[in-house]
PDB file of C-alpha atoms in Angstrom:
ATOM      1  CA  UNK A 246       1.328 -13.275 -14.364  1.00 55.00           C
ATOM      2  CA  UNK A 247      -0.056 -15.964 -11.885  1.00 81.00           C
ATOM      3  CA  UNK A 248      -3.787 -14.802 -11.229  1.00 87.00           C
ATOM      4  CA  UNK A 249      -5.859 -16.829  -8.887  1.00 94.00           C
ATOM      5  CA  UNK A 250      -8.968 -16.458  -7.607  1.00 97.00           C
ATOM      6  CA  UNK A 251     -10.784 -17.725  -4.711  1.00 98.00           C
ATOM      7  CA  UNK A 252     -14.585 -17.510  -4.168  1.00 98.00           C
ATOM      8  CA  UNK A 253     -16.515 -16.711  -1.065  1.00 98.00           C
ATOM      9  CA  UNK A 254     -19.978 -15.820   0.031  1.00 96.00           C
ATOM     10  CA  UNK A 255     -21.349 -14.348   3.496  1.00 94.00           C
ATOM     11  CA  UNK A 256     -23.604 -17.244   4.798  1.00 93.00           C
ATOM     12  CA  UNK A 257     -21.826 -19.301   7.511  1.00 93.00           C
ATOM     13  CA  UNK A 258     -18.674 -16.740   8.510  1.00 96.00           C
ATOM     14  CA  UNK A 259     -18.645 -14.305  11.475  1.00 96.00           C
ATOM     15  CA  UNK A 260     -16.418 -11.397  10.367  1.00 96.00           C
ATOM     16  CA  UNK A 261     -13.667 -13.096  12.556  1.00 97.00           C
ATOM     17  CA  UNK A 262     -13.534 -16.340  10.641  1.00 97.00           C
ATOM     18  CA  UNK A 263     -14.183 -14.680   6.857  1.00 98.00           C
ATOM     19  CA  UNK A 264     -10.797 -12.061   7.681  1.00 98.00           C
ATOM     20  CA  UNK A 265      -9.218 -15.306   9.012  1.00 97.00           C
ATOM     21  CA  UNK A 266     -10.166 -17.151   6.145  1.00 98.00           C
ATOM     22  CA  UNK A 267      -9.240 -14.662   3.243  1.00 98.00           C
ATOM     23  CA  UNK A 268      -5.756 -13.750   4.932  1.00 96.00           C
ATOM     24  CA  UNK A 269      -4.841 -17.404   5.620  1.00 96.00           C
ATOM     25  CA  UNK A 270      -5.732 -17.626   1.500  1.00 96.00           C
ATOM     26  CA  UNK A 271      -3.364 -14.764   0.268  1.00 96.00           C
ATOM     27  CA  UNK A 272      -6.386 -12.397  -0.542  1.00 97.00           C
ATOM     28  CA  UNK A 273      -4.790  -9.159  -1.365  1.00 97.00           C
ATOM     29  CA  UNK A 274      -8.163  -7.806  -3.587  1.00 98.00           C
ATOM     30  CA  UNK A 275     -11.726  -8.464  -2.584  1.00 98.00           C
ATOM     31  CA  UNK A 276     -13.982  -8.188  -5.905  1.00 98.00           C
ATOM     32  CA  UNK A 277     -17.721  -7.319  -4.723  1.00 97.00           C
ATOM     33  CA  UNK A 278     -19.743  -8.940  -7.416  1.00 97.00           C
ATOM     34  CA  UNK A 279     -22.889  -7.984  -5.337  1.00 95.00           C
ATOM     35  CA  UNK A 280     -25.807  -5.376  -7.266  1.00 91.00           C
ATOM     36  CA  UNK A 281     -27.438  -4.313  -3.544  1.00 86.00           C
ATOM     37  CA  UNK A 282     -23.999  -4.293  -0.771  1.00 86.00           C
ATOM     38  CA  UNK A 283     -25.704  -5.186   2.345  1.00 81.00           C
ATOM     39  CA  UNK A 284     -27.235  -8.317   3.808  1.00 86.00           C
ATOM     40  CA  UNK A 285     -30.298  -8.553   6.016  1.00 82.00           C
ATOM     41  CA  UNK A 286     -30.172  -9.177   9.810  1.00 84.00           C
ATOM     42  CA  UNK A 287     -27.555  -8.332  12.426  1.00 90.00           C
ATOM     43  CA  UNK A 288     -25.674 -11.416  12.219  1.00 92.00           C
ATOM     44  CA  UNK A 289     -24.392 -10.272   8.922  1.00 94.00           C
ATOM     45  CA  UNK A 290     -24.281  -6.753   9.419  1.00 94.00           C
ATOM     46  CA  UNK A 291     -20.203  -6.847   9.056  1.00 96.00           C
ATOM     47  CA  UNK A 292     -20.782  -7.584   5.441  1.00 95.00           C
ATOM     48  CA  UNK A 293     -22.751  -4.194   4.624  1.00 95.00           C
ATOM     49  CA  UNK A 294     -20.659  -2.291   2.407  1.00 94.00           C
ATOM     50  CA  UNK A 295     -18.899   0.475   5.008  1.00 95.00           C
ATOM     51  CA  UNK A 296     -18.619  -1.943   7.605  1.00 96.00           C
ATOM     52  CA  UNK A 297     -16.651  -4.562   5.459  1.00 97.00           C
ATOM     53  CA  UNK A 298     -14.465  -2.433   3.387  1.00 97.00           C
ATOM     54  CA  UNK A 299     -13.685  -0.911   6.880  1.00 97.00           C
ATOM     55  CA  UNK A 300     -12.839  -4.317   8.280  1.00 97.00           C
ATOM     56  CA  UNK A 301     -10.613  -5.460   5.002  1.00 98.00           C
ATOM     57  CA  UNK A 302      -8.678  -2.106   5.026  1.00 98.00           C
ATOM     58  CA  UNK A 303      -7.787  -2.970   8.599  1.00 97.00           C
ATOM     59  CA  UNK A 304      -6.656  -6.490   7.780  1.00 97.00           C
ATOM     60  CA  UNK A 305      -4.799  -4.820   4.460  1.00 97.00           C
ATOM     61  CA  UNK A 306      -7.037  -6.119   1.901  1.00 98.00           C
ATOM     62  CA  UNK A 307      -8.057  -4.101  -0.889  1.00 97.00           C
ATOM     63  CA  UNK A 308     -11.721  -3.597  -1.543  1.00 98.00           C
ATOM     64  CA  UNK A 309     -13.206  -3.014  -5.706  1.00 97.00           C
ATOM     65  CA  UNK A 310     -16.940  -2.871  -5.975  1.00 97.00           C
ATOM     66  CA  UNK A 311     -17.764  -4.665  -9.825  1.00 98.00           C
ATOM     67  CA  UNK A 312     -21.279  -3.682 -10.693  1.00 97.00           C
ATOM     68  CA  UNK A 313     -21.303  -5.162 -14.007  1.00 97.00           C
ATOM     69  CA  UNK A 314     -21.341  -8.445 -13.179  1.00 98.00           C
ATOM     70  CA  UNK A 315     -23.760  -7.907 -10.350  1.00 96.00           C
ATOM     71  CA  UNK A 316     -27.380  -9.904 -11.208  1.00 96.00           C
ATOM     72  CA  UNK A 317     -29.714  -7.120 -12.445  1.00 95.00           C
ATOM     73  CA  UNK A 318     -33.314  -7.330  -9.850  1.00 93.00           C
ATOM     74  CA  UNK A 319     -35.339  -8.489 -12.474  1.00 95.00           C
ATOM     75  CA  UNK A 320     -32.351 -11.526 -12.430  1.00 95.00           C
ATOM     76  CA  UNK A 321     -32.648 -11.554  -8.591  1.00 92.00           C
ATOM     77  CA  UNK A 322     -36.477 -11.992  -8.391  1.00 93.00           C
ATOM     78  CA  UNK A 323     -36.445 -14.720 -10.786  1.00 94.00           C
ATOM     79  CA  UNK A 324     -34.132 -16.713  -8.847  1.00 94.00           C
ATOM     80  CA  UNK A 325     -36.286 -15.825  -5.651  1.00 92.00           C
ATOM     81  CA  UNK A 326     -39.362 -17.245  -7.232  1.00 93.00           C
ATOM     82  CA  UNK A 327     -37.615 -20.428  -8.382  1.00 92.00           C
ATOM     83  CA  UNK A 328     -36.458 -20.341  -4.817  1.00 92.00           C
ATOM     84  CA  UNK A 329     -40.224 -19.994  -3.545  1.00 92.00           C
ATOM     85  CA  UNK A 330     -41.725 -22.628  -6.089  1.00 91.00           C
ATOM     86  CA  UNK A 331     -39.122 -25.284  -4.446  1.00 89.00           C
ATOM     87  CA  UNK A 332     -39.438 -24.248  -0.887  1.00 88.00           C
ATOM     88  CA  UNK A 333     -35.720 -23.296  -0.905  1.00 87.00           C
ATOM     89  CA  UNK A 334     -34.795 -20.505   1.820  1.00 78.00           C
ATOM     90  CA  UNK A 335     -32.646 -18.175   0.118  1.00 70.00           C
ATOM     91  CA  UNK A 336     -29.655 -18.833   2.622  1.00 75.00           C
ATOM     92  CA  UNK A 337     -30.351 -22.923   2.284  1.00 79.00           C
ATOM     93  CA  UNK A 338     -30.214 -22.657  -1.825  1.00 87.00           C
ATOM     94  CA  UNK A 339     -27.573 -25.168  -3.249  1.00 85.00           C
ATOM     95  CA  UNK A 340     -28.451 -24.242  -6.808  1.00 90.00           C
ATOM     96  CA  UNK A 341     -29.085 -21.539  -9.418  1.00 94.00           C
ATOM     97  CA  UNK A 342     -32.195 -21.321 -11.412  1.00 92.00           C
ATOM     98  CA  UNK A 343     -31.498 -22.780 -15.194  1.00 94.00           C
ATOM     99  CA  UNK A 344     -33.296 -19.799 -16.233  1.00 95.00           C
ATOM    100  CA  UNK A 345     -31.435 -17.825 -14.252  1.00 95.00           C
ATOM    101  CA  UNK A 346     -27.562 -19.036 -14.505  1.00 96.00           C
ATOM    102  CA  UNK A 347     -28.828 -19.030 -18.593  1.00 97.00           C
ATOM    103  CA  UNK A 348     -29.926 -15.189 -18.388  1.00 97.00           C
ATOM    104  CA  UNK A 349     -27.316 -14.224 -16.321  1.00 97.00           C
ATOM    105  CA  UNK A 350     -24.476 -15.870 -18.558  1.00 97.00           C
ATOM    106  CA  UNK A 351     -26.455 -14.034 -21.625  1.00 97.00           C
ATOM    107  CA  UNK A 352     -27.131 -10.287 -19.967  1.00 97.00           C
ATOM    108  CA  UNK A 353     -24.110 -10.180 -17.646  1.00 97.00           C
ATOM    109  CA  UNK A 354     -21.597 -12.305 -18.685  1.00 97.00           C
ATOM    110  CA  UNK A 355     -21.392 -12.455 -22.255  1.00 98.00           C
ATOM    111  CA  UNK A 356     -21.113  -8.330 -22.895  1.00 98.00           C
ATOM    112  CA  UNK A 357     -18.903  -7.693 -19.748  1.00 98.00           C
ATOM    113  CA  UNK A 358     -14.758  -7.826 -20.966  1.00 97.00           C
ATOM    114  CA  UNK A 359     -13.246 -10.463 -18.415  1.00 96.00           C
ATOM    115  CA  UNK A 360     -10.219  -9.830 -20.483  1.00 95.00           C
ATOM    116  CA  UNK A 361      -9.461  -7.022 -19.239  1.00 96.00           C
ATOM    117  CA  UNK A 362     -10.575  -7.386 -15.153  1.00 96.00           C
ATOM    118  CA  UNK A 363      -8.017 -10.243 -15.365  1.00 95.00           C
ATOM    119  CA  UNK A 364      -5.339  -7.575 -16.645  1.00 94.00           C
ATOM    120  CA  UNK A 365      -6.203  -5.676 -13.653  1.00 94.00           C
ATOM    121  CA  UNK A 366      -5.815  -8.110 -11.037  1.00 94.00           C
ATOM    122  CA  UNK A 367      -2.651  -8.426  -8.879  1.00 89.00           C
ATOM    123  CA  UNK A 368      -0.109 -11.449  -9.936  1.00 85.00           C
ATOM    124  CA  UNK A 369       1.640 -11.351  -6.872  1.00 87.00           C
ATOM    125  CA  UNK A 370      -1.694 -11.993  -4.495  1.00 91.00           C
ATOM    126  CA  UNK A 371      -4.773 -13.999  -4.885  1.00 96.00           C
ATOM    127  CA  UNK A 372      -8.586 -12.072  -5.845  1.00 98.00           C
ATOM    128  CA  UNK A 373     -11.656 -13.191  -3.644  1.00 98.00           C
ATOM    129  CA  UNK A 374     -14.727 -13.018  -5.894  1.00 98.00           C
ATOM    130  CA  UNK A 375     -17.573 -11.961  -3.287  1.00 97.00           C
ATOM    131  CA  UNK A 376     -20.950 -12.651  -2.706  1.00 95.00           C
ATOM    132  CA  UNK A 377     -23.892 -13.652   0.358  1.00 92.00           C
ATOM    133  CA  UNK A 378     -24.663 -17.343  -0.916  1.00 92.00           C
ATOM    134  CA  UNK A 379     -22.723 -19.720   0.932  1.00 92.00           C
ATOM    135  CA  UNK A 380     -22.198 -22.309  -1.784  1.00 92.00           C
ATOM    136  CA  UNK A 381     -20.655 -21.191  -5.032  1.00 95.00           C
ATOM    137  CA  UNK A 382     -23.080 -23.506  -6.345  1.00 94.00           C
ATOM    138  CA  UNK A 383     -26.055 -21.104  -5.199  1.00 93.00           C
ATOM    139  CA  UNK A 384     -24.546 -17.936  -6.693  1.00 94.00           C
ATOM    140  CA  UNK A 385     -23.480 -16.082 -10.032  1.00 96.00           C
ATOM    141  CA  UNK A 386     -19.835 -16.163  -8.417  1.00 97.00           C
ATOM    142  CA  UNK A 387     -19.967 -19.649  -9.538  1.00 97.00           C
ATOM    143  CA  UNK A 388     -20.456 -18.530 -13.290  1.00 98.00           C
ATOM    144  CA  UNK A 389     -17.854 -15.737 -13.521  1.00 98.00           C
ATOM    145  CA  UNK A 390     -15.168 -18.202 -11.774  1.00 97.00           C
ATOM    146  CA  UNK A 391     -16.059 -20.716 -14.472  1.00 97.00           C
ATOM    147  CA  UNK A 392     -15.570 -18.628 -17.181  1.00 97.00           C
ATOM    148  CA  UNK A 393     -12.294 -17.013 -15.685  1.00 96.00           C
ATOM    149  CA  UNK A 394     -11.251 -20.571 -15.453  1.00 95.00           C
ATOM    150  CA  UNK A 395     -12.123 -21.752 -19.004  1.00 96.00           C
ATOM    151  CA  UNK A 396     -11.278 -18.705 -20.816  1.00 95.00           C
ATOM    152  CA  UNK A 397      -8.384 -17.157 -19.175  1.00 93.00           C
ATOM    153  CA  UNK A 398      -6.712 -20.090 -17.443  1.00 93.00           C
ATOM    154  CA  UNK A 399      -7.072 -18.719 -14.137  1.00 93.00           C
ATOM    155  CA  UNK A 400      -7.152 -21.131 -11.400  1.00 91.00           C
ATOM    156  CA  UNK A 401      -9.955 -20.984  -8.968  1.00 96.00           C
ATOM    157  CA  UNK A 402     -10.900 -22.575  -5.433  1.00 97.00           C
ATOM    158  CA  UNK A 403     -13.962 -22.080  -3.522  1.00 97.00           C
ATOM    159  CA  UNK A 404     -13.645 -21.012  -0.083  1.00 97.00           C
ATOM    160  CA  UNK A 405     -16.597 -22.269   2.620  1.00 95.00           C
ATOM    161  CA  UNK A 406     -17.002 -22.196   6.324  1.00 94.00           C
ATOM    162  CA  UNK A 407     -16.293 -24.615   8.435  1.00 83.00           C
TER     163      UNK A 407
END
């Protein structure tokens, strides 16, 4: 089986451009690695839950919500007070928390079975992990795709806006 995986965030795409992006990528499954499944503001209101597994059934793309590997809120407000202590906007962050990517690998990571979400995923499209952070960088995406890429061989590529 040939599993890739692309990543992709929220922050930068109108709902145009992110369909556009994932279909001219091969994205048959969109994994939502996200704990809360909306985003703030009406500029992102296409990526609230309903609204964008509305939009990727429409474009034929199939929609999985993972909660397991979704940062916990205790993770979440740690992040957003490392965020705070550098003056970092939480859509301008370019970079997890060491505290934070080191919990999250512990908590989330290490007990969840990758294993066996890689058995799941189709060989004959590619998987979009999903989050809001633009930059893979800036999110927990960033730390499943390198451990699906270490462990299980799976090749990954980071999608971004234009």
């Amino acid at each position: 089986m040939d599993v890739r995986i692309v990543t992709i965030g929220v922050y930068g795409f109108t709902a145009e451009s992110f369909l556009e992006t994932l279909a001219g990528t091969g994205v048959g499954l969109l994994l939502d690695l996200r704990q809360r499944r909306g985003v703030r503001g009406p500029e992102y209101a296409w990526a609230n839950s309903a609204r964008l597994q509305q939009a990727l059934a429409a474009a034929g793309i199939g929609y999985r919500h993972v909660p397991g590997l979704a940062p916990t809120t205790e993770l979440r407000q740690l992040q957003y007070r490392e965020d705070d202590r550098e003056g970092v906007g939480r859509r301008s962050r370019v970079r997890l928390a060491s505290e934070y990517a080191g919990r999250y690998t512990r908590e989330i990571l290490d007990p969840f079975d990758l294993g066996a979400l890689v058995a799941e995923l189709p060989g004959e499209a590619t998987t979009a992990l999903f989050c809001v952070e633009r930059d893979p960088e800036a999110c927990h995406r960033s730390l499943v795709a390198g451990r699906l890429h270490a462990e299980h061989g799976v090749a990954v590529r980071d999608l971004r806006p234009d």
